[in-house]
JSON list of C-alpha atoms in Angstrom, two decimals:
[
{"chain": "A", "resi": 800, "resn": "ASP", "atom": "CA", "xyz": [-12.73, 6.60, 2.82]},
{"chain": "A", "resi": 801, "resn": "ALA", "atom": "CA", "xyz": [-9.57, 8.52, 3.11]},
{"chain": "A", "resi": 802, "resn": "GLU", "atom": "CA", "xyz": [-8.22, 9.95, -0.15]},
{"chain": "A", "resi": 803, "resn": "ILE", "atom": "CA", "xyz": [-5.83, 12.36, -1.82]},
{"chain": "A", "resi": 804, "resn": "THR", "atom": "CA", "xyz": [-7.16, 14.84, -4.50]},
{"chain": "A", "resi": 805, "resn": "GLN", "atom": "CA", "xyz": [-5.49, 17.08, -6.89]},
{"chain": "A", "resi": 806, "resn": "SER", "atom": "CA", "xyz": [-6.75, 20.03, -8.74]},
{"chain": "A", "resi": 807, "resn": "PRO", "atom": "CA", "xyz": [-6.94, 21.03, -11.43]},
{"chain": "A", "resi": 808, "resn": "ARG", "atom": "CA", "xyz": [-6.66, 17.78, -13.30]},
{"chain": "A", "resi": 809, "resn": "HIS", "atom": "CA", "xyz": [-5.83, 19.51, -16.55]},
{"chain": "A", "resi": 810, "resn": "LYS", "atom": "CA", "xyz": [-4.41, 23.08, -17.04]},
{"chain": "A", "resi": 811, "resn": "ILE", "atom": "CA", "xyz": [-3.10, 24.97, -20.01]},
{"chain": "A", "resi": 812, "resn": "THR", "atom": "CA", "xyz": [-1.16, 28.13, -19.27]},
{"chain": "A", "resi": 813, "resn": "GLU", "atom": "CA", "xyz": [1.33, 30.51, -20.91]},
{"chain": "A", "resi": 814, "resn": "THR", "atom": "CA", "xyz": [5.00, 30.84, -20.37]},
{"chain": "A", "resi": 815, "resn": "GLY", "atom": "CA", "xyz": [5.78, 33.29, -17.52]},
{"chain": "A", "resi": 816, "resn": "ARG", "atom": "CA", "xyz": [2.45, 32.81, -15.71]},
{"chain": "A", "resi": 817, "resn": "GLN", "atom": "CA", "xyz": [2.31, 31.69, -12.07]},
{"chain": "A", "resi": 818, "resn": "VAL", "atom": "CA", "xyz": [0.51, 28.38, -11.60]},
{"chain": "A", "resi": 819, "resn": "THR", "atom": "CA", "xyz": [-0.51, 26.59, -8.44]},
{"chain": "A", "resi": 820, "resn": "LEU", "atom": "CA", "xyz": [-1.56, 22.97, -8.22]},
{"chain": "A", "resi": 821, "resn": "ALA", "atom": "CA", "xyz": [-3.50, 21.87, -5.20]},
{"chain": "A", "resi": 822, "resn": "CYS", "atom": "CA", "xyz": [-3.17, 18.75, -3.23]},
{"chain": "A", "resi": 823, "resn": "HIS", "atom": "CA", "xyz": [-5.38, 17.66, -0.34]},
{"chain": "A", "resi": 824, "resn": "GLN", "atom": "CA", "xyz": [-5.33, 14.49, 1.62]},
{"chain": "A", "resi": 825, "resn": "THR", "atom": "CA", "xyz": [-7.59, 13.13, 4.25]},
{"chain": "A", "resi": 826, "resn": "TRP", "atom": "CA", "xyz": [-5.27, 10.32, 5.37]},
{"chain": "A", "resi": 827, "resn": "ASN", "atom": "CA", "xyz": [-3.83, 12.55, 8.18]},
{"chain": "A", "resi": 828, "resn": "HIS", "atom": "CA", "xyz": [-0.37, 11.64, 6.87]},
{"chain": "A", "resi": 829, "resn": "ASN", "atom": "CA", "xyz": [2.54, 13.82, 8.02]},
{"chain": "A", "resi": 830, "resn": "ASN", "atom": "CA", "xyz": [4.64, 13.08, 4.81]},
{"chain": "A", "resi": 831, "resn": "MET", "atom": "CA", "xyz": [3.62, 14.61, 1.52]},
{"chain": "A", "resi": 832, "resn": "PHE", "atom": "CA", "xyz": [5.41, 14.73, -1.82]},
{"chain": "A", "resi": 833, "resn": "TRP", "atom": "CA", "xyz": [5.21, 16.22, -5.29]},
{"chain": "A", "resi": 834, "resn": "TYR", "atom": "CA", "xyz": [6.59, 14.23, -8.27]},
{"chain": "A", "resi": 835, "resn": "ARG", "atom": "CA", "xyz": [6.67, 14.97, -11.89]},
{"chain": "A", "resi": 836, "resn": "GLN", "atom": "CA", "xyz": [6.39, 12.26, -14.54]},
{"chain": "A", "resi": 837, "resn": "ASP", "atom": "CA", "xyz": [8.03, 12.59, -17.93]},
{"chain": "A", "resi": 838, "resn": "LEU", "atom": "CA", "xyz": [8.55, 9.94, -20.58]},
{"chain": "A", "resi": 839, "resn": "GLY", "atom": "CA", "xyz": [11.87, 8.29, -20.05]},
{"chain": "A", "resi": 840, "resn": "HIS", "atom": "CA", "xyz": [12.46, 9.74, -16.62]},
{"chain": "A", "resi": 841, "resn": "GLY", "atom": "CA", "xyz": [9.93, 7.97, -14.56]},
{"chain": "A", "resi": 842, "resn": "LEU", "atom": "CA", "xyz": [8.78, 9.90, -11.49]},
{"chain": "A", "resi": 843, "resn": "ARG", "atom": "CA", "xyz": [11.17, 12.59, -10.17]},
{"chain": "A", "resi": 844, "resn": "LEU", "atom": "CA", "xyz": [10.82, 14.20, -6.79]},
{"chain": "A", "resi": 845, "resn": "ILE", "atom": "CA", "xyz": [10.17, 17.99, -6.81]},
{"chain": "A", "resi": 846, "resn": "HIS", "atom": "CA", "xyz": [9.49, 18.88, -3.17]},
{"chain": "A", "resi": 847, "resn": "TYR", "atom": "CA", "xyz": [8.50, 17.07, 0.00]},
{"chain": "A", "resi": 848, "resn": "SER", "atom": "CA", "xyz": [7.30, 17.83, 3.44]},
{"chain": "A", "resi": 849, "resn": "TYR", "atom": "CA", "xyz": [7.44, 15.92, 6.74]},
{"chain": "A", "resi": 850, "resn": "GLY", "atom": "CA", "xyz": [4.95, 18.01, 8.58]},
{"chain": "A", "resi": 851, "resn": "VAL", "atom": "CA", "xyz": [3.42, 21.42, 9.04]},
{"chain": "A", "resi": 852, "resn": "GLN", "atom": "CA", "xyz": [5.86, 24.23, 8.30]},
{"chain": "A", "resi": 853, "resn": "ASP", "atom": "CA", "xyz": [8.46, 21.75, 7.02]},
{"chain": "A", "resi": 854, "resn": "THR", "atom": "CA", "xyz": [9.39, 21.76, 3.28]},
{"chain": "A", "resi": 855, "resn": "ASN", "atom": "CA", "xyz": [12.45, 20.27, 1.49]},
{"chain": "A", "resi": 856, "resn": "LYS", "atom": "CA", "xyz": [13.79, 20.35, -2.05]},
{"chain": "A", "resi": 857, "resn": "GLY", "atom": "CA", "xyz": [13.91, 17.23, -4.16]},
{"chain": "A", "resi": 858, "resn": "GLU", "atom": "CA", "xyz": [15.79, 16.27, -7.25]},
{"chain": "A", "resi": 859, "resn": "VAL", "atom": "CA", "xyz": [14.15, 18.70, -9.65]},
{"chain": "A", "resi": 860, "resn": "SER", "atom": "CA", "xyz": [13.05, 21.66, -7.47]},
{"chain": "A", "resi": 861, "resn": "ASP", "atom": "CA", "xyz": [14.15, 24.63, -9.55]},
{"chain": "A", "resi": 862, "resn": "GLY", "atom": "CA", "xyz": [11.29, 26.80, -10.54]},
{"chain": "A", "resi": 863, "resn": "TYR", "atom": "CA", "xyz": [8.89, 25.25, -8.13]},
{"chain": "A", "resi": 864, "resn": "SER", "atom": "CA", "xyz": [7.90, 26.01, -4.51]},
{"chain": "A", "resi": 865, "resn": "VAL", "atom": "CA", "xyz": [5.69, 24.51, -1.86]},
{"chain": "A", "resi": 866, "resn": "SER", "atom": "CA", "xyz": [4.21, 25.54, 1.48]},
{"chain": "A", "resi": 867, "resn": "ARG", "atom": "CA", "xyz": [2.66, 23.44, 4.30]},
{"chain": "A", "resi": 868, "resn": "SER", "atom": "CA", "xyz": [0.36, 25.42, 6.60]},
{"chain": "A", "resi": 869, "resn": "ASN", "atom": "CA", "xyz": [-1.67, 22.46, 7.68]},
{"chain": "A", "resi": 870, "resn": "THR", "atom": "CA", "xyz": [-1.51, 18.69, 7.56]},
{"chain": "A", "resi": 871, "resn": "GLU", "atom": "CA", "xyz": [-4.00, 18.19, 4.72]},
{"chain": "A", "resi": 872, "resn": "ASP", "atom": "CA", "xyz": [-2.55, 20.50, 2.04]},
{"chain": "A", "resi": 873, "resn": "LEU", "atom": "CA", "xyz": [0.60, 20.79, 0.03]},
{"chain": "A", "resi": 874, "resn": "PRO", "atom": "CA", "xyz": [0.15, 23.26, -2.92]},
{"chain": "A", "resi": 875, "resn": "LEU", "atom": "CA", "xyz": [2.79, 23.30, -5.56]},
{"chain": "A", "resi": 876, "resn": "THR", "atom": "CA", "xyz": [3.56, 26.68, -7.16]},
{"chain": "A", "resi": 877, "resn": "LEU", "atom": "CA", "xyz": [5.33, 27.32, -10.44]},
{"chain": "A", "resi": 878, "resn": "GLU", "atom": "CA", "xyz": [6.60, 30.89, -10.06]},
{"chain": "A", "resi": 879, "resn": "SER", "atom": "CA", "xyz": [7.02, 31.56, -13.74]},
{"chain": "A", "resi": 880, "resn": "ALA", "atom": "CA", "xyz": [5.95, 28.68, -15.81]},
{"chain": "A", "resi": 881, "resn": "ALA", "atom": "CA", "xyz": [8.30, 27.45, -18.56]},
{"chain": "A", "resi": 882, "resn": "SER", "atom": "CA", "xyz": [7.74, 25.07, -21.46]},
{"chain": "A", "resi": 883, "resn": "SER", "atom": "CA", "xyz": [10.14, 22.58, -19.82]},
{"chain": "A", "resi": 884, "resn": "GLN", "atom": "CA", "xyz": [7.59, 22.34, -16.93]},
{"chain": "A", "resi": 885, "resn": "THR", "atom": "CA", "xyz": [5.03, 20.70, -19.24]},
{"chain": "A", "resi": 886, "resn": "SER", "atom": "CA", "xyz": [4.43, 17.44, -17.45]},
{"chain": "A", "resi": 887, "resn": "VAL", "atom": "CA", "xyz": [2.05, 15.38, -15.41]},
{"chain": "A", "resi": 888, "resn": "TYR", "atom": "CA", "xyz": [2.31, 16.14, -11.71]},
{"chain": "A", "resi": 889, "resn": "PHE", "atom": "CA", "xyz": [1.54, 13.69, -8.94]},
{"chain": "A", "resi": 890, "resn": "CYS", "atom": "CA", "xyz": [0.95, 14.49, -5.32]},
{"chain": "A", "resi": 891, "resn": "ALA", "atom": "CA", "xyz": [1.40, 11.64, -2.77]},
{"chain": "A", "resi": 892, "resn": "SER", "atom": "CA", "xyz": [1.23, 11.09, 0.95]},
{"chain": "A", "resi": 893, "resn": "ALA", "atom": "CA", "xyz": [2.78, 8.37, 3.04]},
{"chain": "A", "resi": 894, "resn": "GLY", "atom": "CA", "xyz": [2.06, 7.00, 6.51]},
{"chain": "A", "resi": 895, "resn": "GLU", "atom": "CA", "xyz": [4.35, 5.09, 8.77]},
{"chain": "A", "resi": 896, "resn": "THR", "atom": "CA", "xyz": [4.42, 1.94, 6.54]},
{"chain": "A", "resi": 897, "resn": "GLY", "atom": "CA", "xyz": [6.18, 4.00, 3.89]},
{"chain": "A", "resi": 898, "resn": "GLU", "atom": "CA", "xyz": [4.23, 3.25, 0.78]},
{"chain": "A", "resi": 899, "resn": "LEU", "atom": "CA", "xyz": [3.03, 6.36, -1.07]},
{"chain": "A", "resi": 900, "resn": "PHE", "atom": "CA", "xyz": [-0.65, 6.95, -1.86]},
{"chain": "A", "resi": 901, "resn": "PHE", "atom": "CA", "xyz": [-0.91, 9.02, -5.02]},
{"chain": "A", "resi": 902, "resn": "GLY", "atom": "CA", "xyz": [-3.45, 11.51, -6.29]},
{"chain": "A", "resi": 903, "resn": "GLU", "atom": "CA", "xyz": [-4.86, 11.14, -9.74]},
{"chain": "A", "resi": 904, "resn": "GLY", "atom": "CA", "xyz": [-2.42, 13.48, -11.32]},
{"chain": "A", "resi": 905, "resn": "SER", "atom": "CA", "xyz": [-2.50, 16.93, -12.81]},
{"chain": "A", "resi": 906, "resn": "ARG", "atom": "CA", "xyz": [-1.62, 17.38, -16.46]},
{"chain": "A", "resi": 907, "resn": "LEU", "atom": "CA", "xyz": [0.00, 20.84, -17.07]},
{"chain": "A", "resi": 908, "resn": "THR", "atom": "CA", "xyz": [0.80, 22.28, -20.53]},
{"chain": "A", "resi": 909, "resn": "VAL", "atom": "CA", "xyz": [2.83, 25.39, -20.72]},
{"chain": "A", "resi": 910, "resn": "LEU", "atom": "CA", "xyz": [2.54, 27.13, -24.18]},
{"chain": "B", "resi": 87, "resn": "ALA", "atom": "CA", "xyz": [23.12, 8.35, -3.62]},
{"chain": "B", "resi": 88, "resn": "GLN", "atom": "CA", "xyz": [20.28, 5.89, -4.21]},
{"chain": "B", "resi": 89, "resn": "LYS", "atom": "CA", "xyz": [19.45, 4.79, -7.75]},
{"chain": "B", "resi": 90, "resn": "VAL", "atom": "CA", "xyz": [16.94, 2.48, -9.30]},
{"chain": "B", "resi": 91, "resn": "THR", "atom": "CA", "xyz": [17.42, 1.10, -12.91]},
{"chain": "B", "resi": 92, "resn": "GLN", "atom": "CA", "xyz": [14.73, -0.48, -15.04]},
{"chain": "B", "resi": 93, "resn": "ALA", "atom": "CA", "xyz": [16.66, -1.38, -18.14]},
{"chain": "B", "resi": 94, "resn": "GLN", "atom": "CA", "xyz": [13.62, -2.65, -20.01]},
{"chain": "B", "resi": 95, "resn": "THR", "atom": "CA", "xyz": [11.89, 0.29, -21.49]},
{"chain": "B", "resi": 96, "resn": "GLU", "atom": "CA", "xyz": [9.16, -1.66, -23.30]},
{"chain": "B", "resi": 97, "resn": "ILE", "atom": "CA", "xyz": [8.14, -5.36, -23.24]},
{"chain": "B", "resi": 98, "resn": "SER", "atom": "CA", "xyz": [5.52, -6.89, -25.42]},
{"chain": "B", "resi": 99, "resn": "VAL", "atom": "CA", "xyz": [4.15, -10.40, -24.82]},
{"chain": "B", "resi": 100, "resn": "VAL", "atom": "CA", "xyz": [1.28, -12.47, -26.05]},
{"chain": "B", "resi": 101, "resn": "GLU", "atom": "CA", "xyz": [-1.51, -13.28, -23.50]},
{"chain": "B", "resi": 102, "resn": "LYS", "atom": "CA", "xyz": [-0.77, -16.29, -21.21]},
{"chain": "B", "resi": 103, "resn": "GLU", "atom": "CA", "xyz": [2.91, -15.86, -21.51]},
{"chain": "B", "resi": 104, "resn": "ASP", "atom": "CA", "xyz": [5.04, -15.32, -18.37]},
{"chain": "B", "resi": 105, "resn": "VAL", "atom": "CA", "xyz": [6.97, -11.98, -18.20]},
{"chain": "B", "resi": 106, "resn": "THR", "atom": "CA", "xyz": [9.66, -10.79, -15.82]},
{"chain": "B", "resi": 107, "resn": "LEU", "atom": "CA", "xyz": [10.26, -7.13, -15.23]},
{"chain": "B", "resi": 108, "resn": "ASP", "atom": "CA", "xyz": [13.83, -6.35, -14.02]},
{"chain": "B", "resi": 109, "resn": "CYS", "atom": "CA", "xyz": [14.74, -3.90, -11.21]},
{"chain": "B", "resi": 110, "resn": "VAL", "atom": "CA", "xyz": [18.33, -3.18, -10.08]},
{"chain": "B", "resi": 111, "resn": "TYR", "atom": "CA", "xyz": [18.94, -0.69, -7.29]},
{"chain": "B", "resi": 112, "resn": "GLU", "atom": "CA", "xyz": [21.84, 1.10, -5.65]},
{"chain": "B", "resi": 113, "resn": "THR", "atom": "CA", "xyz": [22.07, 2.26, -2.11]},
{"chain": "B", "resi": 114, "resn": "ARG", "atom": "CA", "xyz": [24.68, 2.59, 0.69]},
{"chain": "B", "resi": 115, "resn": "ASP", "atom": "CA", "xyz": [22.06, 1.91, 3.38]},
{"chain": "B", "resi": 116, "resn": "THR", "atom": "CA", "xyz": [21.86, -1.50, 4.90]},
{"chain": "B", "resi": 117, "resn": "THR", "atom": "CA", "xyz": [18.22, -0.94, 5.70]},
{"chain": "B", "resi": 118, "resn": "TYR", "atom": "CA", "xyz": [15.89, 0.06, 2.94]},
{"chain": "B", "resi": 119, "resn": "TYR", "atom": "CA", "xyz": [12.57, -0.65, 1.32]},
{"chain": "B", "resi": 120, "resn": "LEU", "atom": "CA", "xyz": [11.67, -1.73, -2.17]},
{"chain": "B", "resi": 121, "resn": "PHE", "atom": "CA", "xyz": [8.35, -1.09, -3.95]},
{"chain": "B", "resi": 122, "resn": "TRP", "atom": "CA", "xyz": [6.54, -1.84, -7.13]},
{"chain": "B", "resi": 123, "resn": "TYR", "atom": "CA", "xyz": [3.79, 0.32, -8.57]},
{"chain": "B", "resi": 124, "resn": "LYS", "atom": "CA", "xyz": [1.49, -0.13, -11.42]},
{"chain": "B", "resi": 125, "resn": "GLN", "atom": "CA", "xyz": [0.24, 2.60, -13.78]},
{"chain": "B", "resi": 126, "resn": "PRO", "atom": "CA", "xyz": [-2.53, 1.41, -16.08]},
{"chain": "B", "resi": 127, "resn": "PRO", "atom": "CA", "xyz": [-3.57, 3.40, -19.15]},
{"chain": "B", "resi": 128, "resn": "SER", "atom": "CA", "xyz": [-5.95, 5.42, -17.02]},
{"chain": "B", "resi": 129, "resn": "GLY", "atom": "CA", "xyz": [-2.98, 7.03, -15.42]},
{"chain": "B", "resi": 130, "resn": "GLU", "atom": "CA", "xyz": [-3.33, 6.44, -11.67]},
{"chain": "B", "resi": 131, "resn": "LEU", "atom": "CA", "xyz": [-0.58, 4.82, -9.68]},
{"chain": "B", "resi": 132, "resn": "VAL", "atom": "CA", "xyz": [-1.36, 1.66, -7.91]},
{"chain": "B", "resi": 133, "resn": "PHE", "atom": "CA", "xyz": [0.78, 0.26, -5.06]},
{"chain": "B", "resi": 134, "resn": "LEU", "atom": "CA", "xyz": [1.57, -3.47, -5.52]},
{"chain": "B", "resi": 135, "resn": "ILE", "atom": "CA", "xyz": [4.17, -4.47, -2.96]},
{"chain": "B", "resi": 136, "resn": "ARG", "atom": "CA", "xyz": [6.63, -3.31, -0.29]},
{"chain": "B", "resi": 137, "resn": "ARG", "atom": "CA", "xyz": [9.68, -5.40, 0.81]},
{"chain": "B", "resi": 138, "resn": "ASN", "atom": "CA", "xyz": [12.14, -4.42, 3.35]},
{"chain": "B", "resi": 139, "resn": "SER", "atom": "CA", "xyz": [15.92, -5.32, 3.10]},
{"chain": "B", "resi": 140, "resn": "PHE", "atom": "CA", "xyz": [15.82, -7.91, 5.85]},
{"chain": "B", "resi": 141, "resn": "ASP", "atom": "CA", "xyz": [13.30, -10.07, 4.22]},
{"chain": "B", "resi": 142, "resn": "GLU", "atom": "CA", "xyz": [14.67, -11.94, 1.16]},
{"chain": "B", "resi": 143, "resn": "GLN", "atom": "CA", "xyz": [11.80, -14.42, 0.92]},
{"chain": "B", "resi": 144, "resn": "ASN", "atom": "CA", "xyz": [10.16, -14.46, -2.49]},
{"chain": "B", "resi": 145, "resn": "GLU", "atom": "CA", "xyz": [6.59, -13.31, -2.39]},
{"chain": "B", "resi": 146, "resn": "ILE", "atom": "CA", "xyz": [3.63, -14.57, -4.49]},
{"chain": "B", "resi": 147, "resn": "SER", "atom": "CA", "xyz": [0.25, -12.95, -4.75]},
{"chain": "B", "resi": 148, "resn": "GLY", "atom": "CA", "xyz": [-1.97, -14.71, -7.29]},
{"chain": "B", "resi": 149, "resn": "ARG", "atom": "CA", "xyz": [-0.29, -14.44, -10.68]},
{"chain": "B", "resi": 150, "resn": "TYR", "atom": "CA", "xyz": [2.28, -11.96, -9.34]},
{"chain": "B", "resi": 151, "resn": "SER", "atom": "CA", "xyz": [5.60, -12.93, -7.81]},
{"chain": "B", "resi": 152, "resn": "TRP", "atom": "CA", "xyz": [8.61, -10.95, -6.64]},
{"chain": "B", "resi": 153, "resn": "ASN", "atom": "CA", "xyz": [12.17, -12.20, -6.47]},
{"chain": "B", "resi": 154, "resn": "PHE", "atom": "CA", "xyz": [14.40, -10.17, -4.05]},
{"chain": "B", "resi": 155, "resn": "GLN", "atom": "CA", "xyz": [18.13, -10.83, -4.30]},
{"chain": "B", "resi": 156, "resn": "LYS", "atom": "CA", "xyz": [20.37, -8.77, -2.13]},
{"chain": "B", "resi": 157, "resn": "SER", "atom": "CA", "xyz": [23.46, -10.31, -3.68]},
{"chain": "B", "resi": 158, "resn": "THR", "atom": "CA", "xyz": [22.72, -8.86, -7.02]},
{"chain": "B", "resi": 159, "resn": "SER", "atom": "CA", "xyz": [20.76, -5.84, -5.79]},
{"chain": "B", "resi": 160, "resn": "SER", "atom": "CA", "xyz": [17.75, -6.88, -7.70]},
{"chain": "B", "resi": 161, "resn": "PHE", "atom": "CA", "xyz": [13.94, -7.01, -7.10]},
{"chain": "B", "resi": 162, "resn": "ASN", "atom": "CA", "xyz": [12.35, -8.58, -10.15]},
{"chain": "B", "resi": 163, "resn": "PHE", "atom": "CA", "xyz": [8.65, -8.83, -10.78]},
{"chain": "B", "resi": 164, "resn": "THR", "atom": "CA", "xyz": [7.08, -11.79, -12.55]},
{"chain": "B", "resi": 165, "resn": "ILE", "atom": "CA", "xyz": [3.63, -11.94, -14.01]},
{"chain": "B", "resi": 166, "resn": "THR", "atom": "CA", "xyz": [2.57, -15.54, -14.72]},
{"chain": "B", "resi": 167, "resn": "ALA", "atom": "CA", "xyz": [0.01, -16.26, -17.45]},
{"chain": "B", "resi": 168, "resn": "SER", "atom": "CA", "xyz": [-0.19, -12.63, -18.42]},
{"chain": "B", "resi": 169, "resn": "GLN", "atom": "CA", "xyz": [-3.52, -11.00, -19.31]},
{"chain": "B", "resi": 170, "resn": "VAL", "atom": "CA", "xyz": [-4.47, -8.06, -21.37]},
{"chain": "B", "resi": 171, "resn": "VAL", "atom": "CA", "xyz": [-5.49, -6.20, -18.23]},
{"chain": "B", "resi": 172, "resn": "ASP", "atom": "CA", "xyz": [-1.79, -6.38, -17.02]},
{"chain": "B", "resi": 173, "resn": "SER", "atom": "CA", "xyz": [-0.80, -3.87, -19.75]},
{"chain": "B", "resi": 174, "resn": "ALA", "atom": "CA", "xyz": [0.61, -0.92, -17.87]},
{"chain": "B", "resi": 175, "resn": "VAL", "atom": "CA", "xyz": [3.70, 0.89, -16.94]},
{"chain": "B", "resi": 176, "resn": "TYR", "atom": "CA", "xyz": [5.37, -0.72, -13.90]},
{"chain": "B", "resi": 177, "resn": "PHE", "atom": "CA", "xyz": [7.67, 1.23, -11.67]},
{"chain": "B", "resi": 178, "resn": "CYS", "atom": "CA", "xyz": [10.12, -0.06, -9.16]},
{"chain": "B", "resi": 179, "resn": "ALA", "atom": "CA", "xyz": [11.14, 2.27, -6.26]},
{"chain": "B", "resi": 180, "resn": "LEU", "atom": "CA", "xyz": [13.55, 2.43, -3.39]},
{"chain": "B", "resi": 181, "resn": "ARG", "atom": "CA", "xyz": [13.32, 4.15, -0.05]},
{"chain": "B", "resi": 182, "resn": "GLU", "atom": "CA", "xyz": [16.37, 4.37, 2.14]},
{"chain": "B", "resi": 183, "resn": "TRP", "atom": "CA", "xyz": [15.72, 3.94, 5.94]},
{"chain": "B", "resi": 184, "resn": "SER", "atom": "CA", "xyz": [16.80, 7.36, 6.73]},
{"chain": "B", "resi": 185, "resn": "ALA", "atom": "CA", "xyz": [14.52, 9.01, 4.18]},
{"chain": "B", "resi": 186, "resn": "ARG", "atom": "CA", "xyz": [10.78, 9.02, 3.59]},
{"chain": "B", "resi": 187, "resn": "GLN", "atom": "CA", "xyz": [10.68, 9.74, -0.10]},
{"chain": "B", "resi": 188, "resn": "LEU", "atom": "CA", "xyz": [10.85, 7.12, -2.81]},
{"chain": "B", "resi": 189, "resn": "THR", "atom": "CA", "xyz": [13.36, 7.05, -5.70]},
{"chain": "B", "resi": 190, "resn": "PHE", "atom": "CA", "xyz": [11.71, 5.65, -8.86]},
{"chain": "B", "resi": 191, "resn": "GLY", "atom": "CA", "xyz": [13.03, 3.88, -11.82]},
{"chain": "B", "resi": 192, "resn": "SER", "atom": "CA", "xyz": [12.15, 5.08, -15.22]},
{"chain": "B", "resi": 193, "resn": "GLY", "atom": "CA", "xyz": [9.50, 2.37, -15.60]},
{"chain": "B", "resi": 194, "resn": "THR", "atom": "CA", "xyz": [8.78, -0.51, -17.91]},
{"chain": "B", "resi": 195, "resn": "GLN", "atom": "CA", "xyz": [5.93, -0.30, -20.38]},
{"chain": "B", "resi": 196, "resn": "LEU", "atom": "CA", "xyz": [4.32, -3.77, -20.64]},
{"chain": "B", "resi": 197, "resn": "THR", "atom": "CA", "xyz": [1.99, -4.54, -23.46]},
{"chain": "B", "resi": 198, "resn": "VAL", "atom": "CA", "xyz": [0.02, -7.78, -23.36]},
{"chain": "B", "resi": 199, "resn": "LEU", "atom": "CA", "xyz": [-1.40, -8.76, -26.79]},
{"chain": "B", "resi": 200, "resn": "PRO", "atom": "CA", "xyz": [-4.57, -10.79, -27.08]}
]
């Protein structure tokens, strides 16, 4: 079965460190997204990609970057982690019908 | 810009009661899609329904039903005869035709008490 996986599922890091969250999907979807979930804010879009070599900024992109070198992967990098980036991060992909298929989430704690 | 409002932050009901979760959206597009997702305590996000702006028919799936009203920009979700397993956070989301990303509301935490 096709799926979307995130790693690591849990990570604790220190302020100022670079962190990369991996996202891998086997749906062969062109559209991939990163969201963060915080209490009271729901899911907010960080970055998204419509295909290889395409990346776009979302609503809360400051301090984050993504790259898309193949269809399957969209890693999310925090260049210099800040405490405000403590959150649960969800990766998702979407096919032509538009609904998002989400990974299981990555819980990041920045101390 | 698009916006989704779920004014009910938390709702608590007793098992077997009916409950309606409200969703109000804003968009300038005439073509758009609306979604509901469920997030149970285990944390995963589960797709429930997609509705496009041309289809205002209400939809029923078992104990779940959705009421889409363009006139009031609402897409409400009703659970009939709620069960403890319905306890979750429910998110409403909007996708404009010209975009591929979804804009989510802040979610409604539903607690169904035995």
